[in-house]
């Protein structure tokens, strides 16, 4: 893993060495793509446009948020900002990396939550827009434009997370792929006919199960809060 991490550090160096005007862009992307925006922005907008799509975005975002936490506990995953010092790489060779206010994220980093949760939650919205475009246009470019935008967005989010040293490239790739698969798998299993109480109960159940799992893993001697 050290060679993979080292390669990731060099990739982050190359990314940070890009044009200065890109710095504000990457920081803006990583801030706007925060997973909480799925619930505060994406869900309300999707629900306003179509109730079923909105509920699907909420449901997918809820489950992907929970799964991301669980995966991080078991996959662990170093954070570049901390690893470059803890591994001793910064003492062995010249590493030219910059720190940003959003760099010092703690906790395991694999897979990337920004990529996984955003990728999963936006899947229902993207497929709905693709279906809408297909009904109103015969152009293949128009039909595929929602998925094209989806791919470009996730690519930008992933690069922004590498840029601010929050994730290694392989964590970003894992987050994108997991999010897309999760979004595709959950879309057809959205409980659109359920009441608000069902979602509140589900959210509470996921919270309690996370706390129970956390306590269980700690009890077995595995320090997931390292």
XYZ file of N, CA and C in Angstrom:
678
model
N 0.812 -1.203 0.000
C 0.000 0.000 0.000
C 0.854 1.266 0.000
N 2.066 1.162 0.558
C 2.903 2.359 0.619
C 3.212 2.904 -0.772
N 3.456 1.999 -1.722
C 3.745 2.451 -3.089
C 2.519 3.111 -3.712
N 1.333 2.581 -3.399
C 0.095 3.169 -3.912
C -0.134 4.546 -3.294
N 0.131 4.645 -1.999
C -0.017 5.930 -1.317
C 0.988 6.955 -1.838
N 2.214 6.501 -2.058
C 3.257 7.407 -2.566
C 2.889 7.933 -3.950
N 2.380 7.053 -4.797
C 1.935 7.470 -6.128
C 0.807 8.489 -6.017
N -0.068 8.279 -5.036
C -1.171 9.218 -4.818
C -0.685 10.583 -4.372
N 0.359 10.597 -3.540
C 0.942 11.864 -3.090
C 1.536 12.625 -4.269
N 2.229 11.910 -5.141
C 2.833 12.557 -6.316
C 1.750 13.078 -7.261
N 0.640 12.356 -7.356
C -0.466 12.832 -8.191
C -1.053 14.109 -7.601
N -1.181 14.152 -6.269
C -1.689 15.359 -5.611
C -0.740 16.533 -5.818
N 0.563 16.252 -5.785
C 1.556 17.294 -6.043
C 1.364 17.885 -7.437
N 1.205 17.015 -8.420
C 1.019 17.466 -9.803
C -0.260 18.277 -9.946
N -1.307 17.845 -9.237
C -2.587 18.545 -9.303
C -2.475 19.932 -8.675
N -1.776 20.017 -7.548
C -1.619 21.307 -6.880
C -0.682 22.246 -7.641
N 0.141 21.674 -8.515
C 1.070 22.495 -9.299
C 0.411 23.100 -10.533
N -0.884 22.866 -10.693
C -1.605 23.391 -11.845
C -1.794 24.895 -11.780
N -2.531 25.458 -12.732
C -2.761 26.905 -12.773
C -3.349 27.425 -11.461
N -2.876 28.557 -10.957
C -3.346 29.107 -9.675
C -4.860 29.343 -9.632
N -5.452 29.685 -10.780
C -6.886 29.977 -10.775
C -7.732 28.746 -10.510
N -7.132 27.559 -10.671
C -7.875 26.329 -10.411
C -8.069 26.063 -8.910
N -7.238 26.709 -8.088
C -7.319 26.456 -6.646
C -8.712 26.786 -6.098
N -9.218 27.957 -6.426
C -10.551 28.341 -5.943
C -11.624 27.406 -6.497
N -11.411 26.955 -7.731
C -12.383 26.046 -8.343
C -12.450 24.732 -7.581
N -11.297 24.119 -7.300
C -11.281 22.836 -6.602
C -11.860 22.959 -5.195
N -11.529 24.043 -4.504
C -12.039 24.227 -3.146
C -13.545 24.456 -3.171
N -14.028 25.175 -4.173
C -15.475 25.394 -4.300
C -16.204 24.089 -4.588
N -15.624 23.265 -5.455
C -16.243 21.983 -5.801
C -16.324 21.079 -4.578
N -15.232 20.979 -3.826
C -15.229 20.081 -2.666
C -16.174 20.566 -1.581
N -16.422 21.873 -1.533
C -17.358 22.425 -0.544
C -18.805 22.224 -0.982
N -19.077 22.471 -2.254
C -20.442 22.340 -2.767
C -20.893 20.890 -2.856
N -19.927 19.971 -2.996
C -20.265 18.547 -3.121
C -20.252 17.833 -1.779
N -20.280 18.586 -0.691
C -20.351 17.967 0.628
C -21.618 17.108 0.704
N -21.519 15.890 1.247
C -22.678 14.982 1.287
C -23.946 15.589 1.887
N -23.802 16.527 2.816
C -25.009 17.110 3.405
C -25.827 17.900 2.387
N -25.179 18.338 1.289
C -25.906 19.064 0.248
C -26.931 18.167 -0.454
N -26.726 16.850 -0.373
C -27.701 15.915 -0.940
C -29.053 16.106 -0.265
N -29.025 16.348 1.051
C -30.253 16.469 1.817
C -30.785 17.903 1.863
N -29.891 18.883 1.786
C -30.326 20.277 1.903
C -30.618 20.953 0.567
N -30.036 20.424 -0.514
C -30.214 21.053 -1.825
C -30.803 20.090 -2.860
N -30.109 18.964 -3.086
C -30.526 18.033 -4.150
C -31.907 17.435 -3.894
N -32.145 16.979 -2.675
C -33.439 16.368 -2.366
C -34.599 17.355 -2.518
N -34.550 18.563 -1.936
C -35.665 19.494 -2.114
C -35.929 19.844 -3.575
N -34.850 20.058 -4.351
C -35.025 20.400 -5.761
C -35.638 19.248 -6.549
N -35.124 18.042 -6.310
C -35.652 16.865 -7.007
C -37.102 16.606 -6.616
N -37.420 16.784 -5.351
C -38.787 16.556 -4.868
C -39.748 17.566 -5.478
N -39.288 18.799 -5.653
C -40.117 19.845 -6.254
C -40.418 19.518 -7.714
N -39.431 18.956 -8.417
C -39.608 18.617 -9.821
C -40.453 17.361 -10.005
N -40.215 16.357 -9.162
C -40.956 15.095 -9.250
C -40.863 14.390 -7.903
N -42.000 14.111 -7.296
C -42.011 13.535 -5.955
C -41.274 12.197 -5.893
N -41.516 11.335 -6.873
C -40.894 10.014 -6.866
C -39.386 10.111 -6.965
N -38.907 10.989 -7.827
C -37.460 11.172 -7.975
C -36.873 11.751 -6.690
N -37.573 12.705 -6.093
C -37.104 13.305 -4.848
C -36.973 12.292 -3.731
N -37.981 11.435 -3.587
C -37.941 10.395 -2.555
C -36.802 9.419 -2.834
N -36.572 9.119 -4.098
C -35.490 8.211 -4.475
C -34.127 8.811 -4.125
N -33.971 10.116 -4.347
C -32.731 10.799 -3.989
C -32.520 10.750 -2.477
N -33.591 11.004 -1.714
C -33.501 10.976 -0.259
C -33.149 9.580 0.247
N -33.832 8.574 -0.281
C -33.627 7.190 0.151
C -32.208 6.712 -0.167
N -31.764 6.994 -1.377
C -30.422 6.577 -1.794
C -29.348 7.307 -1.002
N -29.568 8.607 -0.781
C -28.611 9.375 0.004
C -28.518 8.883 1.433
N -29.661 8.539 2.008
C -29.704 8.052 3.385
C -28.920 6.747 3.542
N -29.188 5.782 2.668
C -28.519 4.478 2.768
C -27.040 4.557 2.402
N -26.711 5.376 1.419
C -25.304 5.488 1.020
C -24.485 6.201 2.093
N -25.094 7.142 2.789
C -24.406 7.819 3.898
C -24.062 6.817 5.002
N -25.030 5.970 5.339
C -24.821 4.959 6.371
C -23.759 3.940 5.933
N -23.869 3.468 4.699
C -22.939 2.457 4.208
C -21.525 3.007 4.110
N -21.393 4.266 3.765
C -20.066 4.867 3.653
C -19.351 4.871 5.002
N -20.095 5.192 6.055
C -19.511 5.179 7.399
C -19.055 3.775 7.772
N -19.903 2.788 7.515
C -19.580 1.403 7.851
C -18.364 0.916 7.064
N -18.322 1.219 5.764
C -17.185 0.804 4.943
C -15.884 1.431 5.430
N -15.943 2.682 5.839
C -14.736 3.349 6.320
C -14.216 2.687 7.593
N -15.114 2.226 8.444
C -14.690 1.560 9.670
C -13.931 0.273 9.384
N -14.337 -0.431 8.330
C -13.727 -1.732 8.053
C -12.584 -1.659 7.041
N -12.622 -0.665 6.171
C -11.543 -0.522 5.190
C -10.439 0.399 5.699
N -10.740 1.121 6.779
C -9.816 2.105 7.335
C -9.484 3.130 6.252
N -8.290 3.150 5.742
C -7.936 4.109 4.692
C -7.258 5.339 5.254
N -6.016 5.544 4.872
C -5.251 6.710 5.323
C -5.744 7.979 4.630
N -5.450 9.109 5.251
C -5.701 10.415 4.645
C -4.356 10.988 4.205
N -4.237 11.480 2.970
C -2.950 11.978 2.467
C -2.312 13.038 3.353
N -3.124 13.957 3.874
C -2.598 15.061 4.677
C -1.837 14.551 5.897
N -2.341 13.457 6.494
C -1.698 12.906 7.680
C -0.638 11.855 7.311
N -0.935 11.060 6.298
C -0.040 9.957 5.946
C 1.340 10.423 5.518
N 1.414 11.533 4.820
C 2.696 11.996 4.284
C 3.686 12.267 5.413
N 3.182 12.584 6.612
C 4.057 12.804 7.764
C 4.227 11.526 8.581
N 3.120 10.815 8.803
C 3.173 9.606 9.623
C 4.033 8.509 8.981
N 4.048 8.460 7.663
C 4.817 7.427 6.955
C 6.299 7.763 6.880
N 6.632 9.011 7.141
C 8.019 9.437 7.037
C 8.427 9.856 5.640
N 7.483 9.869 4.702
C 7.813 10.228 3.322
C 8.347 11.650 3.231
N 7.785 12.547 4.037
C 8.213 13.944 3.997
C 9.658 14.108 4.458
N 10.169 13.141 5.246
C 11.566 13.198 5.700
C 12.515 12.544 4.712
N 11.982 11.660 3.873
C 12.819 10.917 2.933
C 13.036 11.662 1.621
N 12.050 12.448 1.224
C 12.150 13.164 -0.051
C 11.393 14.471 0.022
N 11.719 15.349 -0.878
C 11.074 16.658 -0.911
C 9.631 16.498 -1.397
N 8.701 16.912 -0.567
C 7.287 16.839 -0.916
C 6.726 18.252 -0.890
N 6.280 18.726 -2.025
C 5.760 20.089 -2.118
C 4.241 20.063 -2.169
N 3.657 20.060 -1.000
C 2.194 20.042 -0.885
C 1.735 21.250 -0.080
N 0.564 21.748 -0.416
C -0.002 22.885 0.313
C -1.197 22.438 1.148
N -1.363 23.094 2.265
C -2.483 22.802 3.158
C -3.581 23.841 2.955
N -4.825 23.378 3.052
C -5.969 24.268 2.933
C -6.854 24.107 4.168
N -7.753 25.049 4.418
C -8.627 24.940 5.592
C -9.437 23.647 5.625
N -9.680 23.045 4.470
C -10.479 21.814 4.427
C -9.606 20.563 4.353
N -8.278 20.736 4.522
C -7.363 19.596 4.385
C -7.383 18.667 5.588
N -7.585 19.203 6.771
C -7.371 18.445 8.010
C -8.555 17.576 8.406
N -9.114 16.826 7.483
C -10.209 15.920 7.818
C -9.665 14.708 8.566
N -10.405 14.278 9.569
C -9.971 13.136 10.367
C -10.855 11.926 10.077
N -10.471 10.799 10.635
C -11.232 9.572 10.416
C -10.754 8.841 9.179
N -11.122 7.574 9.045
C -10.726 6.778 7.880
C -11.188 7.422 6.571
N -10.451 7.172 5.495
C -10.764 7.861 4.243
C -11.193 6.992 3.083
N -11.424 5.712 3.312
C -11.743 4.824 2.192
C -13.099 4.143 2.389
N -14.055 4.365 1.464
C -14.001 5.152 0.230
C -14.387 6.617 0.465
N -14.148 7.440 -0.527
C -14.486 8.857 -0.434
C -15.992 9.039 -0.285
N -16.406 9.697 0.802
C -17.827 9.937 1.018
C -18.401 10.939 0.033
N -17.623 11.969 -0.298
C -18.092 12.960 -1.271
C -18.464 12.292 -2.584
N -17.585 11.413 -3.065
C -17.818 10.746 -4.352
C -18.906 9.687 -4.254
N -18.871 8.887 -3.202
C -19.811 7.774 -3.072
C -21.233 8.261 -2.853
N -21.439 9.154 -1.898
C -22.794 9.605 -1.553
C -23.375 10.475 -2.659
N -22.563 11.370 -3.194
C -23.038 12.213 -4.299
C -23.360 11.364 -5.524
N -22.475 10.409 -5.835
C -22.699 9.541 -6.995
C -23.951 8.704 -6.859
N -24.210 8.201 -5.661
C -25.391 7.366 -5.443
C -26.669 8.192 -5.464
N -26.667 9.296 -4.737
C -27.892 10.093 -4.592
C -28.313 10.783 -5.889
N -27.353 11.142 -6.726
C -27.692 11.830 -7.973
C -28.114 10.877 -9.082
N -27.884 9.583 -8.899
C -28.231 8.615 -9.934
C -29.713 8.671 -10.321
N -30.654 8.671 -9.362
C -32.076 8.746 -9.746
C -32.410 10.018 -10.514
N -31.795 11.128 -10.128
C -32.053 12.396 -10.809
C -31.509 12.360 -12.229
N -30.332 11.795 -12.399
C -29.704 11.716 -13.728
C -30.516 10.819 -14.659
N -30.965 9.679 -14.158
C -31.751 8.776 -15.002
C -33.096 9.390 -15.364
N -33.668 10.165 -14.434
C -34.940 10.847 -14.726
C -34.746 11.906 -15.805
N -33.647 12.645 -15.721
C -33.367 13.670 -16.730
C -33.052 13.031 -18.079
N -32.397 11.877 -18.058
C -32.110 11.152 -19.301
C -33.404 10.702 -19.971
N -34.339 10.188 -19.173
C -35.633 9.765 -19.714
C -36.400 10.957 -20.279
N -36.323 12.094 -19.593
C -36.996 13.306 -20.065
C -36.390 13.788 -21.373
N -35.056 13.754 -21.466
C -34.376 14.181 -22.690
C -34.704 13.246 -23.850
N -34.842 11.964 -23.564
C -35.148 10.983 -24.610
C -36.554 11.178 -25.178
N -37.461 11.658 -24.332
C -38.838 11.887 -24.800
C -38.957 13.132 -25.664
N -38.044 14.065 -25.493
C -38.162 15.337 -26.199
C -37.126 15.531 -27.307
N -36.226 14.575 -27.470
C -35.206 14.735 -28.509
C -34.747 13.377 -29.024
N -34.413 13.334 -30.287
C -33.882 12.126 -30.890
C -32.359 12.154 -30.950
N -31.797 13.284 -30.583
C -30.344 13.438 -30.633
C -29.683 12.604 -29.533
N -28.713 11.799 -29.931
C -27.997 10.962 -28.968
C -27.206 11.825 -27.990
N -26.705 12.955 -28.482
C -25.935 13.855 -27.623
C -26.817 14.403 -26.506
N -28.029 14.810 -26.870
C -28.963 15.349 -25.878
C -29.364 14.263 -24.880
N -29.612 13.058 -25.387
C -30.027 11.958 -24.522
C -28.953 11.590 -23.502
N -27.691 11.656 -23.930
C -26.598 11.251 -23.061
C -26.013 12.401 -22.231
N -26.496 13.627 -22.476
C -25.925 14.781 -21.780
C -26.078 14.721 -20.256
N -27.206 14.218 -19.706
C -27.279 14.124 -18.236
C -26.207 13.205 -17.647
N -25.982 12.059 -18.292
C -24.951 11.151 -17.784
C -23.552 11.720 -18.028
N -23.398 12.474 -19.095
C -22.118 13.134 -19.336
C -21.818 14.147 -18.241
N -22.828 14.922 -17.870
C -22.663 15.896 -16.791
C -22.388 15.197 -15.461
N -23.067 14.067 -15.261
C -22.888 13.262 -14.037
C -21.444 12.771 -13.917
N -20.905 12.262 -14.993
C -19.519 11.757 -14.990
C -18.528 12.896 -14.762
N -18.747 14.021 -15.442
C -17.840 15.164 -15.279
C -17.890 15.710 -13.854
N -19.090 15.724 -13.273
C -19.236 16.217 -11.906
C -18.468 15.332 -10.924
N -18.650 14.010 -11.039
C -17.959 13.098 -10.132
C -16.443 13.153 -10.328
N -16.019 13.334 -11.570
C -14.586 13.466 -11.843
C -14.039 14.722 -11.171
N -14.790 15.822 -11.274
C -14.366 17.080 -10.650
C -14.346 16.960 -9.133
N -15.355 16.300 -8.576
C -15.404 16.099 -7.120
C -14.215 15.261 -6.668
N -13.941 14.191 -7.400
C -12.825 13.322 -7.046
C -11.496 14.054 -7.091
N -11.264 14.812 -8.145
C -10.018 15.564 -8.268
C -9.903 16.625 -7.176
N -11.026 17.226 -6.816
C -11.002 18.243 -5.762
C -10.627 17.634 -4.417
N -11.075 16.404 -4.166
C -10.748 15.734 -2.902
C -9.266 15.362 -2.840
N -8.709 15.020 -3.989
C -7.271 14.736 -4.053
C -6.485 16.037 -3.883
N -6.967 17.092 -4.497
C -6.295 18.392 -4.468
C -6.145 18.913 -3.039
N -7.190 18.783 -2.228
C -7.146 19.299 -0.849
C -6.544 18.287 0.128
N -6.046 17.157 -0.393
C -5.374 16.119 0.402
C -6.308 15.390 1.362
N -7.573 15.291 0.991
C -8.529 14.570 1.822
C -8.565 13.084 1.472
N -8.226 12.752 0.216
C -8.281 11.355 -0.226
C -7.170 11.041 -1.216
N -6.814 9.759 -1.249
C -5.916 9.253 -2.279
C -6.741 8.927 -3.525
N -6.105 8.889 -4.706
C -6.839 8.589 -5.941
C -7.635 7.289 -5.895
N -7.063 6.211 -5.317
C -7.784 4.941 -5.307
C -9.029 5.009 -4.415
N -9.018 5.875 -3.407
C -10.205 6.044 -2.560
C -11.307 6.783 -3.312
N -10.895 7.699 -4.147
C -11.847 8.443 -4.973
C -12.491 7.523 -6.012
N -11.669 6.722 -6.673
C -12.179 5.780 -7.674
C -13.142 4.792 -7.020
N -12.760 4.283 -5.863
C -13.630 3.360 -5.141
C -14.952 3.995 -4.761
N -14.908 5.267 -4.342
C -16.127 5.977 -3.986
C -17.049 6.190 -5.172
N -16.484 6.567 -6.311
C -17.284 6.800 -7.515
C -17.967 5.514 -7.975
N -17.195 4.425 -8.052
C -17.751 3.158 -8.526
C -18.802 2.615 -7.555
N -18.518 2.689 -6.260
C -19.471 2.208 -5.262
C -20.751 3.032 -5.295
N -20.606 4.346 -5.434
C -21.770 5.220 -5.486
C -22.652 4.956 -6.688
N -22.025 4.774 -7.856
C -22.793 4.510 -9.075
C -23.532 3.176 -8.986
N -22.856 2.152 -8.490
C -23.482 0.833 -8.352
C -24.620 0.884 -7.331
N -24.395 1.598 -6.242
C -25.416 1.717 -5.207
C -26.634 2.477 -5.725
N -26.388 3.557 -6.447
C -27.496 4.323 -7.013
C -28.302 3.502 -7.995
N -27.614 2.757 -8.842
C -28.288 1.895 -9.815
C -29.085 0.801 -9.123
N -28.524 0.217 -8.072
C -29.191 -0.882 -7.395
C -30.378 -0.452 -6.554
N -30.288 0.732 -5.938
C -31.348 1.181 -5.040
C -32.495 1.891 -5.750
N -32.243 2.351 -6.951
C -33.258 3.152 -7.646
C -34.587 2.410 -7.800
N -34.518 1.138 -8.119
C -35.735 0.370 -8.337
C -36.327 -0.177 -7.039
N -35.719 0.136 -5.915
C -36.209 -0.353 -4.632
C -36.517 0.806 -3.685
N -36.936 1.926 -4.255
C -37.274 3.089 -3.443
C -38.702 2.967 -2.910
N -38.901 3.097 -1.604
C -40.246 2.995 -1.010
C -41.038 4.285 -1.192
N -41.422 4.559 -2.420
C -42.079 5.827 -2.730
C -43.474 5.966 -2.116
N -44.088 4.859 -1.748
C -45.441 4.922 -1.194
C -45.443 5.026 0.328
N -44.281 5.017 0.930
C -44.192 5.073 2.385
C -44.419 6.497 2.905
N -44.801 6.580 4.178
C -45.042 7.877 4.801
C -43.746 8.454 5.367
N -43.842 9.702 5.823
C -42.678 10.365 6.410
C -42.186 9.603 7.641
N -43.125 9.027 8.396
C -42.750 8.284 9.589
C -41.832 7.110 9.284
N -42.032 6.486 8.138
C -41.179 5.357 7.748
C -39.730 5.804 7.577
N -39.544 6.956 6.950
C -38.192 7.445 6.717
C -37.535 7.897 8.014
N -38.326 8.489 8.905
C -37.796 8.876 10.206
C -37.367 7.635 10.990
N -38.214 6.598 10.958
C -37.895 5.349 11.663
C -36.670 4.678 11.061
N -36.570 4.706 9.731
C -35.412 4.106 9.066
C -34.135 4.843 9.428
N -34.215 6.167 9.422
C -33.052 6.968 9.789
C -32.609 6.682 11.219
N -33.585 6.553 12.121
C -33.272 6.247 13.514
C -32.661 4.846 13.645
N -33.205 3.893 12.880
C -32.687 2.520 12.912
C -31.245 2.471 12.402
N -30.959 3.213 11.348
C -29.602 3.239 10.816
C -28.636 3.878 11.815
N -29.105 4.928 12.491
C -28.273 5.584 13.492
C -27.950 4.640 14.647
N -28.972 3.985 15.164
C -28.778 3.071 16.287
C -27.914 1.871 15.893
N -28.110 1.369 14.675
C -27.289 0.232 14.222
C -25.832 0.641 14.072
N -25.592 1.883 13.658
C -24.217 2.375 13.538
C -23.554 2.452 14.904
N -24.291 2.974 15.885
C -23.748 3.086 17.231
C -23.472 1.700 17.821
N -24.400 0.757 17.574
C -24.225 -0.604 18.086
C -23.020 -1.278 17.431
N -22.891 -1.100 16.114
C -21.763 -1.694 15.395
C -20.444 -1.093 15.855
N -20.453 0.208 16.070
C -19.263 0.896 16.552
C -18.826 0.331 17.902
N -19.768 0.175 18.799
C -19.463 -0.363 20.129
C -18.973 -1.807 20.051
N -19.580 -2.589 19.157
C -19.201 -3.993 19.003
C -17.775 -4.139 18.491
N -17.434 -3.334 17.503
C -16.086 -3.407 16.929
C -15.048 -2.952 17.944
N -15.357 -1.895 18.676
C -14.450 -1.415 19.716
C -14.255 -2.491 20.779
N -15.346 -3.199 21.124
C -15.282 -4.248 22.149
C -14.397 -5.421 21.725
N -14.276 -5.634 20.419
C -13.434 -6.740 19.936
C -11.959 -6.369 19.900
N -11.662 -5.119 20.236
C -10.256 -4.695 20.293
C -9.767 -3.965 19.065
N -10.665 -3.677 18.124
C -10.272 -2.953 16.912
C -10.539 -1.466 17.125
N -9.492 -0.687 17.046
C -9.626 0.760 17.280
C -9.984 1.464 15.966
N -11.274 1.598 15.715
C -11.702 2.247 14.475
C -11.687 3.766 14.592
N -11.327 4.264 15.772
C -11.228 5.703 15.971
C -9.776 6.185 15.927
N -8.923 5.313 15.357
C -7.507 5.667 15.319
C -7.262 6.967 14.585
